[in-house]
Short mmCIF file of C-alpha atoms in Angstrom, two decimals:
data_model
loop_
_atom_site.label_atom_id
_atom_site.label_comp_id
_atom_site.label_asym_id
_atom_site.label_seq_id
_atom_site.Cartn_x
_atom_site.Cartn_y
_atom_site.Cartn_z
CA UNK A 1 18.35 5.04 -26.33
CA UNK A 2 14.28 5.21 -27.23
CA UNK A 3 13.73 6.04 -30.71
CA UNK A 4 10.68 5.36 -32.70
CA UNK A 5 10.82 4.60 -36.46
CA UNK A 6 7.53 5.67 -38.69
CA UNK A 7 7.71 3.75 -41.64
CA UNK A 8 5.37 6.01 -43.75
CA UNK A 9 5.76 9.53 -44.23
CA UNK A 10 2.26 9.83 -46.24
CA UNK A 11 -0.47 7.42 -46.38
CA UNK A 12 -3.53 7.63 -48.82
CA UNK A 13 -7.09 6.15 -48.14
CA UNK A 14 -9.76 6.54 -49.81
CA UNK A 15 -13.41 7.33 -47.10
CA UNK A 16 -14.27 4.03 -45.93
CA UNK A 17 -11.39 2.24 -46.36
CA UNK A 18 -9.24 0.77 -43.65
CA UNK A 19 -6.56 2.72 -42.06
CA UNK A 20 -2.81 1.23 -41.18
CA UNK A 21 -0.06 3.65 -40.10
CA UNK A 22 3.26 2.13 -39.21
CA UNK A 23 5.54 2.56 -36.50
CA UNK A 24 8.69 0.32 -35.06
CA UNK A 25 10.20 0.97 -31.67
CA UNK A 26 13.61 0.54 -30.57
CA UNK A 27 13.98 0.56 -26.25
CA UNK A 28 15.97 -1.45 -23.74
CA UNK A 29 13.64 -1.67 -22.29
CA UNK A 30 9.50 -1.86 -21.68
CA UNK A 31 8.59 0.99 -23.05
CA UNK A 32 5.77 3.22 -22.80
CA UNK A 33 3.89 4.04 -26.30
CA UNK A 34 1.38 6.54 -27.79
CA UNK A 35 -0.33 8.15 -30.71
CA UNK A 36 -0.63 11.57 -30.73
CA UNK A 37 -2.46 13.37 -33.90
CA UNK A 38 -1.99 16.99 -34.80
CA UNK A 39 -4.47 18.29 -37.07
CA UNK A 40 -3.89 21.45 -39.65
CA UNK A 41 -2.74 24.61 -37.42
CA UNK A 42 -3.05 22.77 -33.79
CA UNK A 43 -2.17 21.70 -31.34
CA UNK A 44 -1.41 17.90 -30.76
CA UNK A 45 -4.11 15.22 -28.91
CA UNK A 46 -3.18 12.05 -27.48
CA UNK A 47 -5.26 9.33 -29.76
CA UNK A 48 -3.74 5.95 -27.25
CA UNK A 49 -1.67 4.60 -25.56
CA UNK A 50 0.20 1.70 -24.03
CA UNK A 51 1.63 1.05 -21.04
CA UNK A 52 2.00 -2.85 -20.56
CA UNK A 53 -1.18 -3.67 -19.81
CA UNK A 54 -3.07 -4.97 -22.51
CA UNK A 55 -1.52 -5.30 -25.96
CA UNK A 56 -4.07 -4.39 -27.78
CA UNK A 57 -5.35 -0.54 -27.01
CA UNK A 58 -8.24 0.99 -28.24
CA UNK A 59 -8.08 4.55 -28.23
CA UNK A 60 -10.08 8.02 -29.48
CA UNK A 61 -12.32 8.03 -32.61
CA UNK A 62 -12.00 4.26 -33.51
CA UNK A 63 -8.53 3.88 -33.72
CA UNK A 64 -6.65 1.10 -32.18
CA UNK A 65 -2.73 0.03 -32.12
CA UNK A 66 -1.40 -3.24 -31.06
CA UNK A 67 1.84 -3.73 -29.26
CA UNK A 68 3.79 -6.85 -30.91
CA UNK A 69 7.38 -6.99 -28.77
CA UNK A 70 8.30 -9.71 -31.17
CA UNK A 71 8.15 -7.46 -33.98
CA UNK A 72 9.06 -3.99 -32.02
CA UNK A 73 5.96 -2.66 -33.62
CA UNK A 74 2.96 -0.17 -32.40
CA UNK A 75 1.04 0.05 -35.78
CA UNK A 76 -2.07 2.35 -35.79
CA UNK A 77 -4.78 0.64 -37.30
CA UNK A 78 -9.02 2.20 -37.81
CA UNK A 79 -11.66 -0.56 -39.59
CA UNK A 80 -12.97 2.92 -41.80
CA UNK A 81 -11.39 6.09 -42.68
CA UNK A 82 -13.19 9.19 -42.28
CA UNK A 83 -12.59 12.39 -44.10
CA UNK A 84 -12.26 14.10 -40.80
CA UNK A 85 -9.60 11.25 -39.78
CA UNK A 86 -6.74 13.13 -42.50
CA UNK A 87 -4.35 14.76 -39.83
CA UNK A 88 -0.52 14.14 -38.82
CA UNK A 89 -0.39 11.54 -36.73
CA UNK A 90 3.39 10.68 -34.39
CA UNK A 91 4.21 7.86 -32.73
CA UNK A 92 6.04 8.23 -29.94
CA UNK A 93 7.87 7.12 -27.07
CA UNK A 94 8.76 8.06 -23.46
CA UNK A 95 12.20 7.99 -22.39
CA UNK A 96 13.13 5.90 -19.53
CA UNK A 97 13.48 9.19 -16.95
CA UNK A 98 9.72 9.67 -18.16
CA UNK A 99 10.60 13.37 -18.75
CA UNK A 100 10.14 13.48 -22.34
CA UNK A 101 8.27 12.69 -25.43
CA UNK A 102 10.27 10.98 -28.10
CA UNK A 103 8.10 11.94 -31.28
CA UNK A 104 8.58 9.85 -34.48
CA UNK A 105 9.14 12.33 -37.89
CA UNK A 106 5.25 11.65 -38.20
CA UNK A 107 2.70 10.28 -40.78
CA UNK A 108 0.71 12.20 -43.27
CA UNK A 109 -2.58 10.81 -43.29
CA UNK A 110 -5.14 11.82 -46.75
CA UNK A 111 -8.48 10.74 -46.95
CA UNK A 112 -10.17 11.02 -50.22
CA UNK A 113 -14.31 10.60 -51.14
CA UNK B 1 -11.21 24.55 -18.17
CA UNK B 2 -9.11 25.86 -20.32
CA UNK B 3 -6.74 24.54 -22.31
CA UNK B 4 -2.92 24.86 -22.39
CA UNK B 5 -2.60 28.72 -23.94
CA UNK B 6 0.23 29.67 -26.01
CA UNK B 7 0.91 33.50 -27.21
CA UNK B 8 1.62 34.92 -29.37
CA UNK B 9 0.29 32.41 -31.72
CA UNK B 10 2.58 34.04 -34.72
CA UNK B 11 5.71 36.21 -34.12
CA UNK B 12 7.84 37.56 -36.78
CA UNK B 13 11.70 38.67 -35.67
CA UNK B 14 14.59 40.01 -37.92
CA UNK B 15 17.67 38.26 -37.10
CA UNK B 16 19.72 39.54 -34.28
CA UNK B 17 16.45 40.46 -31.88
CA UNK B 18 14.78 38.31 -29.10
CA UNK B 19 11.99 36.06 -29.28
CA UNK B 20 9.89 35.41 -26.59
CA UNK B 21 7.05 33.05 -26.05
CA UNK B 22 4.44 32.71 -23.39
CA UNK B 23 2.52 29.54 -22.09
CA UNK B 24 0.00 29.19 -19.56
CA UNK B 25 -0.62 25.30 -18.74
CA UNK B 26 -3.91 24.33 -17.81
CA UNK B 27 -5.64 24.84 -14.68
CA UNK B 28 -4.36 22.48 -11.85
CA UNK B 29 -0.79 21.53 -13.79
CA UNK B 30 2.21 22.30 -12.49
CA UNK B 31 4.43 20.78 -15.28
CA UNK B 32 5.30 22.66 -18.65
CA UNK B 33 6.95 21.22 -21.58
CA UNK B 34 8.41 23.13 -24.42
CA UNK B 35 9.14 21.15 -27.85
CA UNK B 36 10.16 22.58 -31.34
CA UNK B 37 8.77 21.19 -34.63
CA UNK B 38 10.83 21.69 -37.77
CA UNK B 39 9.02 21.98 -41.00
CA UNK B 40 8.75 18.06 -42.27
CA UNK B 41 10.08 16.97 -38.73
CA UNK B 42 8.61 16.12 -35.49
CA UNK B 43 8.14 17.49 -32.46
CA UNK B 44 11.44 17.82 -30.71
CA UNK B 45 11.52 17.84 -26.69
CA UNK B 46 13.67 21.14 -25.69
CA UNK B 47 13.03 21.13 -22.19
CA UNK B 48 10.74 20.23 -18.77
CA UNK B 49 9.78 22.32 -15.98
CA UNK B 50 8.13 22.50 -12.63
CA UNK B 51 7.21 25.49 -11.02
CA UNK B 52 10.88 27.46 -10.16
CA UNK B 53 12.88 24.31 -11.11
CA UNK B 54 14.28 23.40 -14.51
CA UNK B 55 13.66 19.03 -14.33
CA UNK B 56 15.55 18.53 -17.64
CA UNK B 57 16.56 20.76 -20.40
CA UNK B 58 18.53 18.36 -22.62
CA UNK B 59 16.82 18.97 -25.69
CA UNK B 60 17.51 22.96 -25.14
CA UNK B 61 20.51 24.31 -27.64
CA UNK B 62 23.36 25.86 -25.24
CA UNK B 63 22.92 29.25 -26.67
CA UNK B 64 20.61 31.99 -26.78
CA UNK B 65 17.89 29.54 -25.27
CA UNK B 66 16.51 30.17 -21.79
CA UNK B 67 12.94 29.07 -20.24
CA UNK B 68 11.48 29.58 -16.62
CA UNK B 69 8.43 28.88 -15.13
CA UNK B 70 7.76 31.42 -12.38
CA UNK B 71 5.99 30.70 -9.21
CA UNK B 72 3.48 33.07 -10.58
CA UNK B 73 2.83 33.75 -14.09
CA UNK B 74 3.33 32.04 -17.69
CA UNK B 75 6.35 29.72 -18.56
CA UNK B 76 8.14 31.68 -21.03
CA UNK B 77 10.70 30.18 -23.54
CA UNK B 78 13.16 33.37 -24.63
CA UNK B 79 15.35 33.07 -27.68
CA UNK B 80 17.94 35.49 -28.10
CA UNK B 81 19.88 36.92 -30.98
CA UNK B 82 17.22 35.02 -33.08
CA UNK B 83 18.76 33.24 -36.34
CA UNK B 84 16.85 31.89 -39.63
CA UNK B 85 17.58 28.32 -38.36
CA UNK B 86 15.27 29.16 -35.29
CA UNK B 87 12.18 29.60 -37.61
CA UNK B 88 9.33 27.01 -36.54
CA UNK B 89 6.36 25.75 -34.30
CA UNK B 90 7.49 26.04 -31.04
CA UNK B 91 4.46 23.74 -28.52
CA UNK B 92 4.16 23.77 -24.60
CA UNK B 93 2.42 20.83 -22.89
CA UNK B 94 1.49 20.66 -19.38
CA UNK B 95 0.79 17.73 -17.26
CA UNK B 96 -0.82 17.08 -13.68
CA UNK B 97 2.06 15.10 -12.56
CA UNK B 98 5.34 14.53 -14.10
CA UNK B 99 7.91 12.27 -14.71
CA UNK B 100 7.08 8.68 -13.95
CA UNK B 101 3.87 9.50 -12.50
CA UNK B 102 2.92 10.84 -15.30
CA UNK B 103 0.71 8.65 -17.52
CA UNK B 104 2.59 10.60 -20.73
CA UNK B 105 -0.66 12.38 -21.99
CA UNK B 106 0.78 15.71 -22.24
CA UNK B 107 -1.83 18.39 -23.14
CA UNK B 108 -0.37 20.69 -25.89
CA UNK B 109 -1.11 24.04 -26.82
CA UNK B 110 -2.00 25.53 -30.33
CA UNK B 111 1.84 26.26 -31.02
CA UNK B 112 3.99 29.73 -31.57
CA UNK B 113 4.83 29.94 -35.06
CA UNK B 114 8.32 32.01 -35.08
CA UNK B 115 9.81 33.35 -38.64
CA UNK B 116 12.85 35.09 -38.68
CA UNK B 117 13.38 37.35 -41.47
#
């Protein structure tokens, strides 16, 4: 079965800082892979995602993840954290019908001046 | 175009009474999504429609849950005999296409929060 395994539950940057959020997959097969980031009271908005093209995908607002199928990783990565950047952020994974979202138990992201 | 539209956006129930919650997907979707997120958790899938067909609802508890998605009209997920346990965010996503096809950027709605006193 697809299951995706955030490492962090809360990560703490301080504004202009880089940005690393963590997230391992586990799929028998290749799988598809996103970001999704839910700020404060809303609803959730796709940030990336992958889909066997290129490993490394650049996505909304800076952010980029690279797929590494040695490692079974997806790890969200941004150069420079902006205040506006502290959300929830899930990384997730389709399963292999492609009729559902597999959501990780999400990140906590804080962003401090 | 408006977004995916969820109502109501809070909804308090005493145990015992029904719940139900409305979605309208965006303009030019014909698939609806329905997930529950549980204070601290993520988003859980509960179940994936097309217009007058139920494509998967393996995520859906066997009781008291129902959802449809009329030819005309909302997708509505109903809850009966609500519980405490059913307290939480409850988000519908639609899509253009669905399944395979679909590139998995679902378009989510601003959530129903449900308590249950």
């Amino acid at each position: 079965a697809q299951s995706v395994t955030q490492l962090d539950s809360h990560v703490s940057v301080s504004e202009g800082t880089p940005v690393l959020l963590r997230c391992n997959y586990s799929s028998s097969y290749s799988p598809s892979l996103f970001w999704y980031v839910q700020h404060p009271n809303k609803g959730l908005q796709l940030l990336l995602k992958y889909t066997s093209a290129a490993t490394l995908v650049k996505g909304i607002n800076g952010f980029e993840a690279e797929f590494k199928k040695s490692e079974t990783s997806f790890h969200l990565t941004k150069p420079s954290a902006h205040m506006s950047d502290a959300a929830e952020y899930f990384c997730v994974v389709y399963n292999q019908a492609g009729t559902a979202l597999i959501f990780g138990k999400g990140t906590t992201l804080s962003v401090s001046s | 175009n408006a977004g995916v539209m969820q109502n109501p956006r809070h909804l308090v129930r005493r145990r015992g009474q029904e719940a139900r919650l409305r979605c309208s997907p965006m303009k030019g979707h014909s698939h609806v999504y329905w997930y529950r997120q549980l204070p601290e958790e993520g988003l859980k899938f509960m179940v994936y429609l097309q217009k007058e067909n139920i494509i998967d609802e393996s995520g859906m508890p066997k009781e008291r849950f129902s959802a449809e998605f009329p030819k005309e009209g909302p997708s509505i997920l109903r809850i009966q005999q609500v519980v405490r346990g059913d307290s939480a965010a409850y988000f519908c996503a639609s899509s253009p296409q669905g399944g395979k096809l679909n590139t998995g950027e679902l378009f989510f709605g601003e959530g129903s929060r449900l308590t249950v006193l």
